[in-house]
């Protein structure tokens, strides 16, 4: 499961751009901080490569290692 | 949010200081991530780390990390780090610095640290501009790039920091960009493991100043630019200087073994100590 922590996300959308499998999509609406938080709409495509967690400058993403869901 | 749902790197951060002061999409956060990854791979004990920084946006990195750190004066982190390492060579000493801090005001400390081959790791976040003070041109700004002090484009030739530090005698030198986080983590790992002066140059994005003044308004555009204009050192070595204009040469510049400064100094103390017992260096810490 992928979680984006809205408390830390600054809406740069580097994750949306650099995930090799296009798991994220930029949200259409602004949240209350006025940013476009990414939404992991294609979670089933995720290979858990970890690139997004390494690229997110604000440590806002968690990609679960195990496959319980 | 439930802490179990948080990024595992959060355990290294001072959560009361978050979110960081960095602009959205700034490369500094990626440098932090890759540092933690490299540190884990090198099996460095987090408790044994000592982070030293100077002044600039990237020099604020240690302030967010929950281990011992020193935030020092502009350009001087390598001088302070040298003192820390000599006082207790057991510490893993890491310097976070930027292009302005390490190459302009602190340029002399950089080359002399490398010349001495003292066992510290310098991570230089090179965003080619002074971000904190409003976008002035730095010693690494590419020729022709715009800044608040170069409205017609930078006229001067930039330093290639990795070449400079290699020539000055560092024993591990690598350059990557924030668009190469895996290779960068590996380079940081090797830098931490190298027993000598290690220099890891990270070409990074300052979307707020460098990006805005150079027609790359978003961090995404900046990282795409870095990815596209990078060329591996082994390929670049076969090309002429003129063919490399506008390119970012990435890879390892140096990886060799040479005598290390604190080792040499400890041996000297041991050999010359009149009491027959080297008391100086560790005594304050170890009671010996
Ligand atoms: S990279 Fe991180 S901070 Fe940027 S949009 Fe994605 S989750 Fe948010
Ligand atoms: S772990 Fe890899 S595949 Fe999964 S969302 Fe992140 S970048 Fe995409
Ligand atoms: S000014 Fe530039 S370097 Fe400083 S935090 Fe903002 S983006 Fe990063």
Coordinates of C-alpha atoms and ligand atoms in Angstrom, one line a residue:
Chain A
X1 CA 0.0 0.0 0.0
X2 CA 1.2 3.5 -0.8
X3 CA 0.6 6.4 1.7
X4 CA 1.2 10.0 0.9
X5 CA 1.5 12.0 4.1
X6 CA -0.3 15.3 3.5
X7 CA 1.3 16.8 6.6
X8 CA 4.7 16.8 4.8
X9 CA 4.0 16.8 1.1
X10 CA 4.7 20.1 -0.6
X11 CA 3.1 19.2 -3.9
X12 CA 6.3 19.2 -6.1
X13 CA 4.9 16.2 -7.9
X14 CA 8.4 14.8 -8.6
X15 CA 7.0 11.4 -7.6
X16 CA 4.3 11.8 -10.2
X17 CA 6.9 12.5 -12.9
X18 CA 9.6 10.1 -11.9
X19 CA 7.8 6.9 -11.0
X20 CA 8.7 4.6 -13.9
X21 CA 5.2 3.0 -13.9
X22 CA 3.1 6.2 -13.6
X23 CA 1.5 5.1 -10.3
X24 CA 0.8 8.6 -9.2
X25 CA -1.5 11.2 -10.7
X26 CA -1.5 14.9 -9.7
X27 CA -4.7 15.6 -7.8
X28 CA -7.1 17.9 -9.8
X29 CA -8.0 19.8 -6.7
X30 CA -5.9 21.9 -4.4
X31 CA -5.8 20.8 -0.8
X32 CA -6.2 23.2 2.1
X33 CA -2.5 24.2 1.9
X34 CA -3.1 25.1 -1.7
X35 CA -1.1 22.3 -3.3
X36 CA -1.8 19.5 -5.6
X37 CA -1.1 16.3 -3.6
X38 CA -0.2 13.2 -5.7
X39 CA -2.7 10.4 -5.7
X40 CA -1.4 6.8 -6.2
X41 CA -4.2 5.8 -8.6
X42 CA -2.3 2.9 -10.2
X43 CA -1.1 1.1 -7.0
X44 CA -1.5 -2.3 -8.6
X45 CA 1.3 -1.5 -11.1
X46 CA 3.8 -0.6 -8.3
X47 CA 6.9 -2.8 -8.2
X48 CA 8.1 -1.4 -4.9
X49 CA 11.3 -0.3 -6.5
X50 CA 11.5 2.5 -3.9
X51 CA 12.5 5.3 -6.3
X52 CA 9.6 7.6 -5.3
X53 CA 10.5 7.3 -1.6
X54 CA 14.1 8.2 -2.4
X55 CA 13.1 11.1 -4.7
X56 CA 10.4 12.7 -2.5
X57 CA 12.3 15.6 -0.9
X58 CA 10.0 15.8 2.1
X59 CA 9.9 12.1 3.2
X60 CA 6.1 12.1 2.6
X61 CA 5.8 8.7 0.9
X62 CA 5.6 5.3 2.4
X63 CA 5.6 2.2 0.1
X64 CA 4.7 -0.9 2.1
X65 CA 7.2 -3.7 1.6
X66 CA 4.8 -6.5 2.2
X67 CA 2.0 -7.5 0.0
X68 CA -0.8 -8.0 2.5
X69 CA -3.3 -6.0 0.5
Chain B
X1 CA -0.9 10.1 11.0
X2 CA -0.1 6.6 12.3
X3 CA 3.7 6.4 12.5
X4 CA 3.7 3.0 10.9
X5 CA 2.4 4.7 7.8
X6 CA 5.3 7.1 7.6
X7 CA 8.4 6.9 5.5
X8 CA 11.0 4.8 7.3
X9 CA 13.6 7.6 7.0
X10 CA 11.6 9.6 9.5
X11 CA 13.4 7.9 12.3
X12 CA 16.5 9.8 11.5
X13 CA 14.8 13.2 11.5
X14 CA 13.9 15.8 14.2
X15 CA 10.2 15.7 13.6
X16 CA 9.6 18.8 15.7
X17 CA 11.5 20.8 13.1
X18 CA 9.5 19.5 10.1
X19 CA 8.4 20.3 7.5
X20 CA 11.8 21.6 6.3
X21 CA 12.3 25.2 5.3
X22 CA 13.2 24.1 1.8
X23 CA 11.1 25.2 -1.1
X24 CA 8.9 22.5 -2.7
X25 CA 10.9 20.2 -4.9
X26 CA 14.3 21.5 -3.7
X27 CA 17.1 18.9 -4.2
X28 CA 18.2 19.2 -0.6
X29 CA 15.6 16.7 0.6
X30 CA 16.7 14.2 -2.0
X31 CA 20.3 14.6 -0.8
X32 CA 19.1 13.8 2.8
X33 CA 17.3 10.6 1.5
X34 CA 20.4 9.4 -0.4
X35 CA 22.6 10.2 2.5
X36 CA 20.5 8.0 4.8
X37 CA 20.5 5.2 2.2
X38 CA 24.3 5.4 1.8
X39 CA 24.8 5.5 5.5
X40 CA 22.7 2.4 5.9
X41 CA 24.5 0.6 3.1
X42 CA 27.9 1.6 4.6
X43 CA 26.7 0.3 8.0
X44 CA 27.6 3.5 9.7
X45 CA 26.4 3.8 13.3
X46 CA 24.0 6.7 13.4
X47 CA 25.0 7.5 17.0
X48 CA 28.6 7.8 15.9
X49 CA 27.9 10.4 13.2
X50 CA 29.0 14.0 13.5
X51 CA 27.5 16.3 10.8
X52 CA 29.1 19.7 10.2
X53 CA 27.8 22.4 7.9
X54 CA 28.4 26.0 7.0
X55 CA 26.0 28.5 5.6
X56 CA 23.5 28.2 2.8
X57 CA 20.3 26.3 2.1
X58 CA 22.0 22.9 2.0
X59 CA 23.9 23.7 5.2
X60 CA 20.6 23.6 7.0
X61 CA 20.4 19.8 6.4
X62 CA 22.1 18.7 9.6
X63 CA 19.7 20.8 11.6
X64 CA 16.9 18.4 10.6
X65 CA 18.8 15.2 11.4
X66 CA 18.7 13.8 14.9
X67 CA 22.4 13.1 15.5
X68 CA 25.3 15.3 16.7
X69 CA 25.9 18.3 14.5
X70 CA 27.7 21.6 14.2
X71 CA 26.3 24.5 12.2
X72 CA 29.4 26.7 11.7
X73 CA 30.4 29.9 10.0
X74 CA 30.3 30.5 6.3
X75 CA 32.8 28.5 4.3
X76 CA 34.4 26.9 7.4
X77 CA 32.7 23.5 7.9
X78 CA 35.8 21.6 6.6
X79 CA 38.0 23.5 9.1
X80 CA 35.6 22.6 12.0
X81 CA 35.3 19.1 10.8
X82 CA 39.1 18.7 10.7
X83 CA 39.1 19.8 14.4
X84 CA 36.3 17.3 15.3
X85 CA 38.1 14.5 13.5
X86 CA 41.4 15.2 15.2
X87 CA 39.8 15.5 18.6
X88 CA 38.3 12.1 18.2
X89 CA 39.2 10.1 15.1
X90 CA 36.6 7.5 16.0
X91 CA 33.8 9.8 14.8
X92 CA 32.3 9.4 11.4
X93 CA 32.5 13.1 10.3
X94 CA 30.4 14.3 7.4
X95 CA 30.3 17.8 6.0
X96 CA 27.2 19.2 4.2
X97 CA 28.1 22.2 2.1
X98 CA 26.9 24.0 -1.0
X99 CA 28.7 25.4 -4.0
X100 CA 28.9 28.9 -2.4
X101 CA 30.1 27.6 0.9
X102 CA 32.6 25.0 -0.3
X103 CA 33.9 26.5 -3.5
X104 CA 33.8 30.3 -3.0
X105 CA 34.4 31.5 0.6
X106 CA 35.5 28.0 1.7
X107 CA 37.5 27.1 -1.4
X108 CA 40.8 27.0 0.4
X109 CA 39.6 24.7 3.2
X110 CA 38.3 22.4 0.5
X111 CA 41.6 22.0 -1.4
X112 CA 43.6 21.7 1.8
X113 CA 41.3 19.1 3.3
X114 CA 41.8 17.1 0.1
X115 CA 45.5 17.7 0.1
X116 CA 45.8 16.4 3.7
X117 CA 43.6 13.4 2.9
X118 CA 41.9 13.6 6.3
X119 CA 39.2 11.0 6.7
X120 CA 36.0 13.0 6.4
X121 CA 33.2 12.9 3.8
X122 CA 32.2 16.1 2.1
X123 CA 28.8 16.1 0.4
X124 CA 28.6 19.2 -1.7
X125 CA 25.1 20.2 -2.9
X126 CA 25.9 22.1 -6.0
X127 CA 22.9 24.0 -7.3
X128 CA 25.0 26.5 -9.3
X129 CA 23.6 29.5 -7.5
X130 CA 23.3 31.2 -4.1
X131 CA 19.7 30.2 -3.1
X132 CA 19.5 31.5 0.4
X133 CA 20.5 35.1 -0.5
X134 CA 18.5 35.6 -3.6
X135 CA 20.0 33.9 -6.7
X136 CA 23.5 35.3 -7.1
X137 CA 26.0 33.6 -9.5
X138 CA 28.3 31.2 -7.8
X139 CA 31.7 29.7 -8.8
X140 CA 29.9 26.7 -10.4
X141 CA 27.2 28.6 -12.3
X142 CA 27.4 27.4 -15.9
X143 CA 28.7 30.0 -18.5
X144 CA 25.8 31.9 -19.8
X145 CA 23.4 31.0 -17.0
X146 CA 21.3 33.8 -15.5
X147 CA 21.3 35.0 -11.9
X148 CA 20.5 38.2 -10.0
X149 CA 24.1 39.3 -10.4
X150 CA 24.3 38.2 -14.0
X151 CA 21.3 39.6 -15.9
X152 CA 23.1 39.1 -19.2
X153 CA 24.4 35.6 -18.3
X154 CA 27.5 34.5 -16.4
X155 CA 30.7 35.4 -18.2
X156 CA 33.1 33.4 -16.2
X157 CA 34.2 29.8 -16.6
X158 CA 32.7 27.7 -13.8
X159 CA 34.8 25.4 -11.5
X160 CA 34.4 21.7 -12.1
X161 CA 34.5 20.9 -8.4
X162 CA 35.1 17.2 -8.8
X163 CA 38.1 17.8 -11.0
X164 CA 39.4 20.4 -8.7
X165 CA 39.2 18.2 -5.6
X166 CA 40.7 15.2 -7.5
X167 CA 43.7 17.4 -8.5
X168 CA 44.0 18.5 -4.9
X169 CA 44.5 14.9 -3.7
X170 CA 41.2 13.6 -2.4
X171 CA 41.1 9.8 -2.4
X172 CA 37.4 9.3 -3.3
X173 CA 35.6 11.7 -5.6
X174 CA 32.3 11.2 -7.4
X175 CA 29.6 13.4 -9.0
X176 CA 26.0 12.6 -9.6
X177 CA 22.8 14.5 -9.8
X178 CA 19.6 14.3 -7.7
X179 CA 18.1 12.6 -10.8
X180 CA 20.4 9.7 -10.1
X181 CA 19.4 8.8 -6.5
X182 CA 20.5 5.2 -6.7
X183 CA 24.0 5.9 -8.0
X184 CA 24.3 8.8 -5.6
X185 CA 23.4 6.7 -2.6
X186 CA 26.1 4.2 -3.7
X187 CA 28.7 7.0 -4.1
X188 CA 27.8 8.3 -0.6
X189 CA 28.3 4.8 0.7
X190 CA 31.7 4.5 -0.9
X191 CA 32.6 7.9 0.3
X192 CA 31.7 7.0 3.9
X193 CA 33.7 3.8 3.7
X194 CA 36.8 5.4 2.1
X195 CA 39.5 6.0 4.7
X196 CA 40.6 9.4 3.5
X197 CA 39.1 12.6 2.1
X198 CA 35.9 11.8 0.2
X199 CA 34.1 14.3 -1.9
X200 CA 30.6 13.6 -3.3
X201 CA 29.3 16.4 -5.5
X202 CA 25.6 16.4 -6.1
X203 CA 24.3 18.6 -8.9
X204 CA 21.0 19.6 -7.5
X205 CA 18.0 21.8 -8.3
X206 CA 17.2 25.2 -6.9
X207 CA 13.9 25.7 -8.7
X208 CA 13.2 28.9 -6.9
X209 CA 16.3 30.8 -8.1
X210 CA 18.3 28.9 -10.7
X211 CA 15.2 27.4 -12.2
X212 CA 13.2 30.5 -12.3
X213 CA 16.0 32.6 -13.8
X214 CA 16.9 29.9 -16.4
X215 CA 13.6 29.0 -17.9
X216 CA 13.1 25.8 -15.8
X217 CA 10.3 26.9 -13.5
X218 CA 9.5 23.6 -11.9
X219 CA 11.6 21.1 -10.0
X220 CA 10.4 18.5 -12.6
X221 CA 11.8 20.5 -15.5
X222 CA 15.1 21.0 -13.6
X223 CA 15.4 17.3 -12.8
X224 CA 14.6 16.4 -16.4
X225 CA 17.3 18.8 -17.6
X226 CA 19.8 17.2 -15.2
X227 CA 18.9 13.7 -16.4
X228 CA 19.1 14.6 -20.0
X229 CA 22.3 16.5 -19.9
X230 CA 24.3 14.0 -17.9
X231 CA 27.0 12.0 -19.5
X232 CA 29.0 9.2 -17.9
X233 CA 32.6 10.1 -17.2
X234 CA 34.0 7.1 -19.1
X235 CA 32.2 8.4 -22.2
X236 CA 33.1 12.1 -21.5
X237 CA 36.8 11.2 -21.3
X238 CA 36.8 10.4 -25.0
X239 CA 35.3 13.8 -26.0
X240 CA 36.8 17.2 -26.5
X241 CA 36.1 19.9 -24.0
X242 CA 34.1 21.9 -26.6
X243 CA 31.8 18.9 -27.0
X244 CA 31.1 18.8 -23.3
X245 CA 29.7 22.4 -23.1
X246 CA 26.4 22.2 -21.3
X247 CA 26.8 18.6 -20.2
X248 CA 27.1 17.3 -16.7
X249 CA 29.8 14.7 -16.4
X250 CA 28.8 12.1 -13.8
X251 CA 30.5 9.1 -12.3
X252 CA 33.6 8.4 -10.2
X253 CA 36.5 10.8 -10.6
X254 CA 38.8 9.2 -8.1
X255 CA 39.0 6.0 -6.0
X256 CA 42.5 5.2 -4.5
X257 CA 44.2 4.3 -1.3
X258 CA 46.7 6.6 0.4
X259 CA 48.0 7.3 3.9
X260 CA 45.4 9.2 6.0
X261 CA 46.1 12.3 8.0
X262 CA 44.8 11.4 11.5
X263 CA 46.4 8.0 11.2
X264 CA 49.8 9.6 10.4
X265 CA 49.3 12.0 13.3
X266 CA 48.4 9.3 15.8
X267 CA 51.5 7.3 14.8
X268 CA 53.7 10.4 15.2
X269 CA 52.3 11.1 18.7
X270 CA 52.9 7.4 19.6
X271 CA 56.5 7.5 18.3
X272 CA 57.4 10.8 19.9
X273 CA 55.5 10.7 23.1
X274 CA 58.0 11.0 26.0
X275 CA 55.8 9.2 28.5
X276 CA 55.7 6.2 26.2
X277 CA 51.9 6.4 26.0
X278 CA 50.0 8.4 23.5
X279 CA 47.6 10.3 25.7
X280 CA 46.7 13.3 23.6
X281 CA 43.9 12.6 21.3
X282 CA 41.4 10.3 22.9
X283 CA 42.0 11.0 26.5
X284 CA 39.3 13.6 26.8
X285 CA 36.7 11.2 25.6
X286 CA 38.0 7.8 26.8
X287 CA 39.5 8.8 30.1
X288 CA 42.8 7.2 28.9
Ligands
LIG1 S1 7.6 14.0 -4.2 FE1 6.8 14.0 -2.1 S2 6.5 16.2 -1.6 FE2 6.6 16.0 -3.9 S3 4.5 15.7 -4.5 FE3 5.3 13.7 -4.2 S4 4.8 13.1 -2.1 FE4 4.5 15.3 -2.3
LIG2 S1 7.9 2.1 -5.5 FE1 8.6 2.4 -7.6 S2 6.9 1.7 -8.9 FE2 6.1 1.9 -6.8 S3 5.2 3.9 -6.8 FE3 7.3 4.2 -6.1 S4 8.5 4.6 -7.9 FE4 6.5 3.8 -8.6
LIG3 S1 16.1 28.8 -2.4 FE1 16.7 27.1 -3.8 S2 18.3 25.9 -2.7 FE2 17.2 27.2 -1.2 S3 15.5 25.9 -0.4 FE3 14.7 27.1 -2.1 S4 15.0 25.8 -3.9 FE4 16.3 25.0 -2.3

